[in-house]
Each structure stands twice: as structure tokens, then as C-alpha cells.
């Protein structure tokens, strides 16, 4: 049975490929973009394009109306930003730090909260938070990217909070690393194409259940260290 799936930051990169693959499987896909007028590829693929800057609280409040009466089966919090200027303590940029936390950690919670009634009305009740292996404290031997690493670690913690609160209602809440992917964020040297990454992410989505909820997963389905 087709699912209704909402993906944030769906106009390019991993988000756009998720839309393409999920539409190809017959799902109903709502993609959000900061500038829908410029999101031509997304408009050609998605059932609906909704304007959403994930830091805009008014736009978040309007989101649930876009989903309709049948509810939402899956929310993929994909929109994210890197921290380019905070490589070292002495170059830490306060404004960038706050922005990265707002987009990568706070926004997924605000979007999930706004869509909670729709997710409760949906069949699958899956929240997939696109994290990063850079969130792993155990694996942090290289330093750098202070704000990005910390924001994704916070997202992982928040995902576990969501799991603890919502799994008794049948929710499945996942934090998933998409691999190092050739997008604007990942750069041309990255290991994976968007097609390879998204094929893996869909495997993690399809395997989602009580046993995977609350975990931190690699795109290939293996567990990542906190
Ligand atoms: N690529 C990698 O190697 C890699 C590795 C680990 C994790 N990730 C994570 O994977 C996710 C997708 O990354 P990507 O590689 O596809 O990056 P990307 O190509 O740079 O795309 C980022 C997406 O997020 C959107 N976005 C950024 N700030 C936003 C905001 N304030 N409101 C709404 N949308 C916003 C962008 O919209 P605009 O076009 O409007 O800017 C764009 O659609 C991110 O969460 C990222 O942290 C990526």
C-alpha cells in the first residue's frame, strides 16, 4: 500500500533523490523547499511542493494543512547545513553556530511537533532524522566542524528522546547517516552517489520497526557508535 511521505530540503541533493525513488515506488510524496519557484526538478517529481524554511516558525505552523486528512506515514527530516567557518575554536563563528543548531537540531523537532497529529493519523508513524557519522563522539578523533558535529550529536539525542516518548504509541524514530555523498554538501570527492546513498536509506526505512527505533544507523543498515 502506498505511503504518504514528507521530506524537508527536497529540492536538491539527497532529499531530491529520495523524492525520485519514493515516487518511483508509487508513494505519495510531499517535498518541501525554501524557494518552490526555483525547485523545478522537485516540482516535476513530487505530488506537492510546500514552501518551508525550517527556521521559519510561521511556515512550520502552516505545514500540517498541506498534508491532508489521510495523515502522514513517514516524515524525513533531511534539510541540513554544514559549518564551514567553525573548523577551530579560535575561528568559531557564533552566528553560524546558532544557525547550524537551529537548522540541524531544533528544526527537526519543531517540524515533527507540527506534524505529530498527521503522523498519529498515519499508518507507519516513522520519523527518520538524517544525521551524520560526524555526530559520533566515539568516532571523533579528527576535531573540526564544531557546530555541525555538535548539532548532529544533539539531533541523535533528540531522536532518542522522541523514541522514548513516542514509541509507546507505535512510533519508530531513527537517526540515520546517509554515507559520504556527492552533493553540494558532501563535495565531488565523496564516496557515494546520491543513488547509492538513497538505495541504502530506503533499506533502513523499509526495515524500520520497534527493534531499530531510537538507534543511530548507517545507510547500509549497520549500527553506528554514539
Ligand atoms: N552529503 C553528505 O556527505 C552528508 C553526510 C552526512 C549527512 N548529510 C546530511 O544529509 C542531509 C542532506 O544533505 P545533502 O548532502 O543533500 O546537502 P545539500 O545538497 O547541501 O542539500 C541541503 C538541503 O537542505 C536544505 N536546507 C538548508 N537549510 C535549510 C533551511 N533553513 N530550511 C529549509 N531547507 C534548508 C537546502 O535547501 P536550499 O537549496 O534552499 O539551500 C537543500 O535542499 C543533511 O541533513 C546533511 O547534514 C549529508
Short mmCIF file of C-alpha atoms and ligand atoms in Angstrom, two decimals:
data_model
loop_
_atom_site.label_atom_id
_atom_site.label_comp_id
_atom_site.label_asym_id
_atom_site.label_seq_id
_atom_site.Cartn_x
_atom_site.Cartn_y
_atom_site.Cartn_z
CA UNK A 1 0.00 0.00 0.00
CA UNK A 2 1.49 3.41 -0.92
CA UNK A 3 2.66 5.65 1.91
CA UNK A 4 2.37 9.41 2.29
CA UNK A 5 5.85 10.77 2.92
CA UNK A 6 7.06 14.32 3.63
CA UNK A 7 10.72 15.22 3.03
CA UNK A 8 12.29 18.53 4.05
CA UNK A 9 15.04 20.12 1.94
CA UNK A 10 13.82 18.13 -1.06
CA UNK A 11 14.88 20.48 -3.87
CA UNK A 12 18.42 19.09 -4.29
CA UNK A 13 20.91 16.52 -3.10
CA UNK A 14 19.80 13.53 -1.03
CA UNK A 15 16.32 14.98 -0.48
CA UNK A 16 15.60 15.25 -4.21
CA UNK A 17 16.82 11.68 -4.85
CA UNK A 18 14.61 10.42 -2.01
CA UNK A 19 11.64 12.04 -3.74
CA UNK A 20 12.60 10.46 -7.08
CA UNK A 21 12.97 6.94 -5.65
CA UNK A 22 9.88 7.06 -3.44
CA UNK A 23 7.73 8.37 -6.31
CA UNK A 24 9.15 5.57 -8.45
CA UNK A 25 7.85 3.10 -5.88
CA UNK A 26 4.37 4.61 -6.04
CA UNK A 27 4.31 6.57 -2.79
CA UNK A 28 2.63 9.96 -2.38
CA UNK A 29 5.46 12.41 -1.77
CA UNK A 30 5.35 15.93 -0.41
CA UNK A 31 8.64 17.76 -0.83
CA UNK A 32 9.47 20.99 0.94
CA UNK A 33 11.76 23.70 -0.38
CA UNK A 34 12.77 27.18 0.74
CA UNK A 35 12.21 28.51 -2.78
CA UNK A 36 9.50 26.45 -4.50
CA UNK A 37 9.61 28.75 -7.54
CA UNK A 38 13.19 27.63 -8.22
CA UNK A 39 12.61 23.95 -7.39
CA UNK A 40 11.84 22.84 -10.96
CA UNK A 41 13.09 19.24 -10.65
CA UNK A 42 11.20 18.76 -7.40
CA UNK A 43 8.00 20.23 -8.91
CA UNK A 44 8.24 17.76 -11.80
CA UNK A 45 8.54 14.79 -9.42
CA UNK A 46 6.58 15.44 -6.23
CA UNK A 47 2.82 15.24 -5.69
CA UNK A 48 3.08 18.51 -3.82
CA UNK A 49 5.74 21.12 -3.12
CA UNK A 50 5.41 23.12 0.08
CA UNK A 51 7.38 26.25 0.89
CA UNK A 52 9.37 25.65 4.05
CA UNK A 53 12.37 27.33 5.54
CA UNK A 54 12.80 25.06 8.55
CA UNK A 55 13.80 28.05 10.68
CA UNK A 56 10.53 29.87 9.90
CA UNK A 57 8.06 29.12 12.68
CA UNK A 58 5.04 30.52 10.78
CA UNK A 59 5.75 28.25 7.82
CA UNK A 60 6.16 25.28 10.18
CA UNK A 61 2.80 26.10 11.76
CA UNK A 62 1.13 26.02 8.31
CA UNK A 63 2.70 22.68 7.38
CA UNK A 64 0.07 20.32 8.78
CA UNK A 65 -2.57 21.79 6.43
CA UNK A 66 -0.53 20.64 3.45
CA UNK A 67 -0.67 17.02 4.48
CA UNK A 68 -4.44 16.47 4.27
CA UNK A 69 -6.89 14.30 6.10
CA UNK A 70 -5.40 10.88 5.47
CA UNK A 71 -2.45 11.53 7.68
CA UNK A 72 1.28 11.22 7.16
CA UNK A 73 3.05 7.86 7.25
CA UNK A 74 6.68 8.97 7.16
CA UNK A 75 8.48 12.25 7.94
CA UNK A 76 12.07 12.56 6.73
CA UNK A 77 13.87 15.47 8.39
CA UNK A 78 16.55 15.88 5.73
CA UNK A 79 17.24 19.65 5.46
CA UNK A 80 20.65 20.42 6.89
CA UNK A 81 23.59 22.80 6.74
CA UNK A 82 27.33 22.37 7.22
CA UNK A 83 29.51 24.63 9.35
CA UNK A 84 32.22 25.96 7.09
CA UNK A 85 33.71 28.62 9.34
CA UNK A 86 33.99 26.75 12.66
CA UNK A 87 36.96 24.50 11.99
CA UNK A 88 38.83 25.52 15.12
CA UNK A 89 37.98 27.09 18.47
CA UNK A 90 39.58 30.41 17.58
CA UNK A 91 37.60 30.68 14.35
CA UNK A 92 34.31 29.66 15.96
CA UNK A 93 31.63 31.89 14.48
CA UNK A 94 28.76 32.47 16.92
CA UNK A 95 26.18 33.37 14.28
CA UNK A 96 26.99 30.33 12.18
CA UNK A 97 26.97 28.12 15.28
CA UNK A 98 23.45 29.25 16.21
CA UNK A 99 22.18 28.88 12.64
CA UNK A 100 23.58 25.35 12.29
CA UNK A 101 21.95 24.29 15.56
CA UNK A 102 18.66 25.89 14.55
CA UNK A 103 18.56 24.06 11.21
CA UNK A 104 20.09 20.69 12.16
CA UNK A 105 18.81 20.13 15.71
CA UNK A 106 15.92 22.41 16.69
CA UNK A 107 14.08 22.47 13.35
CA UNK A 108 13.60 18.68 13.08
CA UNK A 109 11.87 18.77 16.49
CA UNK A 110 9.65 21.73 15.57
CA UNK A 111 8.69 20.12 12.24
CA UNK A 112 7.99 16.78 13.96
CA UNK A 113 5.87 18.52 16.60
CA UNK A 114 3.86 20.37 13.95
CA UNK A 115 3.21 17.13 12.08
CA UNK A 116 2.51 14.97 15.13
CA UNK A 117 -1.30 14.93 14.65
CA UNK A 118 -0.82 13.92 10.99
CA UNK A 119 1.74 11.24 11.94
CA UNK A 120 -0.61 9.92 14.63
CA UNK A 121 -3.29 9.60 11.93
CA UNK A 122 -0.86 7.82 9.61
CA UNK A 123 -0.26 4.07 9.41
CA UNK A 124 3.52 3.81 9.72
CA UNK A 125 4.42 6.58 12.22
CA UNK A 126 8.06 6.78 11.13
CA UNK A 127 10.29 9.79 11.79
CA UNK A 128 13.64 9.49 10.01
CA UNK A 129 16.15 12.12 11.07
CA UNK A 130 19.06 12.46 8.66
CA UNK A 131 22.06 12.65 10.95
CA UNK A 132 25.77 12.22 10.18
CA UNK A 133 28.55 9.93 11.30
CA UNK A 134 30.25 13.19 12.35
CA UNK A 135 27.72 13.16 15.22
CA UNK A 136 29.56 10.21 16.75
CA UNK A 137 31.56 11.26 19.82
CA UNK A 138 33.23 7.84 19.90
CA UNK A 139 34.49 8.35 16.33
CA UNK A 140 35.58 11.97 16.80
CA UNK A 141 39.33 11.74 16.56
CA UNK A 142 39.74 14.49 14.00
CA UNK A 143 38.08 17.54 15.60
CA UNK A 144 36.90 20.31 13.23
CA UNK A 145 33.32 21.18 12.18
CA UNK A 146 32.45 22.05 15.79
CA UNK A 147 28.92 23.28 15.12
CA UNK A 148 27.98 20.63 12.57
CA UNK A 149 29.25 17.72 14.69
CA UNK A 150 27.59 19.03 17.85
CA UNK A 151 24.29 19.82 16.11
CA UNK A 152 24.06 16.28 14.72
CA UNK A 153 25.02 14.81 18.13
CA UNK A 154 22.16 16.88 19.56
CA UNK A 155 19.87 15.55 16.83
CA UNK A 156 20.80 11.99 17.81
CA UNK A 157 19.99 12.73 21.46
CA UNK A 158 16.70 14.37 20.46
CA UNK A 159 15.86 11.36 18.31
CA UNK A 160 16.29 9.13 21.37
CA UNK A 161 14.02 11.48 23.35
CA UNK A 162 11.40 11.19 20.58
CA UNK A 163 11.75 7.42 20.64
CA UNK A 164 11.30 7.26 24.41
CA UNK A 165 8.23 9.50 24.28
CA UNK A 166 6.52 8.22 21.16
CA UNK A 167 7.39 4.54 20.73
CA UNK A 168 4.64 3.53 23.22
CA UNK A 169 2.23 4.95 20.58
CA UNK A 170 3.82 2.81 17.88
CA UNK A 171 6.21 5.43 16.51
CA UNK A 172 9.59 4.47 15.04
CA UNK A 173 12.21 7.23 15.33
CA UNK A 174 15.52 6.82 13.54
CA UNK A 175 18.79 8.75 13.28
CA UNK A 176 20.49 7.75 10.03
CA UNK A 177 23.86 8.60 8.44
CA UNK A 178 23.46 8.74 4.64
CA UNK A 179 27.12 7.98 3.95
CA UNK A 180 29.58 10.48 2.50
CA UNK A 181 27.66 11.55 -0.57
CA UNK A 182 28.49 13.56 -3.70
CA UNK A 183 26.15 16.53 -3.15
CA UNK A 184 26.80 20.24 -2.71
CA UNK A 185 27.44 19.45 0.96
CA UNK A 186 29.49 16.27 0.51
CA UNK A 187 31.58 17.58 -2.40
CA UNK A 188 32.90 15.81 -5.50
CA UNK A 189 35.39 13.57 -3.63
CA UNK A 190 32.70 11.83 -1.56
CA UNK A 191 32.45 8.03 -1.71
CA UNK A 192 28.81 7.59 -2.70
CA UNK A 193 26.48 8.79 -5.43
CA UNK A 194 23.07 10.05 -4.30
CA UNK A 195 21.58 6.93 -5.91
CA UNK A 196 23.76 4.61 -3.78
CA UNK A 197 23.07 6.56 -0.59
CA UNK A 198 19.31 6.70 -1.13
CA UNK A 199 19.11 2.99 -2.03
CA UNK A 200 20.66 2.34 1.40
CA UNK A 201 18.44 4.85 3.21
CA UNK A 202 15.34 3.20 1.73
CA UNK A 203 16.61 -0.17 3.01
CA UNK A 204 16.83 1.35 6.51
CA UNK A 205 13.35 2.83 6.07
CA UNK A 206 11.87 -0.46 4.90
CA UNK A 207 13.44 -2.31 7.86
CA UNK A 208 12.16 0.31 10.35
CA UNK A 209 10.40 -1.18 13.34
CA UNK A 210 10.44 -1.42 17.14
CA UNK A 211 13.91 -3.00 17.07
CA UNK A 212 15.51 -0.15 15.11
CA UNK A 213 13.67 2.77 16.78
CA UNK A 214 15.91 5.04 18.87
CA UNK A 215 19.06 3.80 17.16
CA UNK A 216 21.82 5.50 15.16
CA UNK A 217 22.15 3.71 11.83
CA UNK A 218 24.49 3.83 8.88
CA UNK A 219 22.90 3.91 5.40
CA UNK A 220 23.89 0.23 4.96
CA UNK A 221 21.82 -0.79 7.98
CA UNK A 222 24.71 -1.30 10.42
CA UNK A 223 24.69 0.37 13.84
CA UNK A 224 26.96 3.38 14.42
CA UNK A 225 28.67 4.14 17.75
CA UNK A 226 27.36 7.09 19.76
N1 LIG B 1 26.34 14.80 1.66
C1 LIG B 1 26.92 14.14 2.67
O1 LIG B 1 28.04 13.59 2.55
C2 LIG B 1 26.22 14.05 4.01
C3 LIG B 1 26.84 13.30 5.02
C4 LIG B 1 26.22 13.18 6.25
C5 LIG B 1 25.00 13.77 6.46
N2 LIG B 1 24.41 14.51 5.47
C6 LIG B 1 23.09 15.12 5.77
O2 LIG B 1 22.19 14.79 4.73
C7 LIG B 1 21.18 15.82 4.62
C8 LIG B 1 21.07 16.25 3.17
O3 LIG B 1 22.34 16.75 2.77
P1 LIG B 1 22.80 16.92 1.24
O4 LIG B 1 24.13 16.30 1.14
O5 LIG B 1 21.71 16.54 0.33
O6 LIG B 1 23.03 18.51 1.23
P2 LIG B 1 22.72 19.64 0.14
O7 LIG B 1 22.84 19.11 -1.23
O8 LIG B 1 23.56 20.79 0.58
O9 LIG B 1 21.16 19.96 0.40
C9 LIG B 1 20.77 20.53 1.62
C10 LIG B 1 19.27 20.73 1.57
O10 LIG B 1 18.86 21.30 2.83
C11 LIG B 1 18.14 22.47 2.56
N3 LIG B 1 18.21 23.47 3.63
C12 LIG B 1 19.30 24.02 4.19
N4 LIG B 1 18.92 24.95 5.09
C13 LIG B 1 17.57 24.98 5.09
C14 LIG B 1 16.59 25.73 5.78
N5 LIG B 1 16.91 26.67 6.69
N6 LIG B 1 15.27 25.48 5.51
C15 LIG B 1 14.94 24.55 4.60
N7 LIG B 1 15.80 23.82 3.90
C16 LIG B 1 17.11 24.04 4.15
C17 LIG B 1 18.71 23.02 1.26
O11 LIG B 1 17.82 23.96 0.69
P3 LIG B 1 18.37 25.20 -0.24
O12 LIG B 1 18.57 24.64 -1.63
O13 LIG B 1 17.28 26.20 -0.14
O14 LIG B 1 19.66 25.66 0.38
C18 LIG B 1 18.83 21.72 0.47
O15 LIG B 1 17.58 21.35 -0.04
C19 LIG B 1 21.63 16.93 5.56
O16 LIG B 1 20.92 16.83 6.79
C20 LIG B 1 23.10 16.63 5.80
O17 LIG B 1 23.57 17.14 7.03
C21 LIG B 1 24.99 14.66 4.25
#
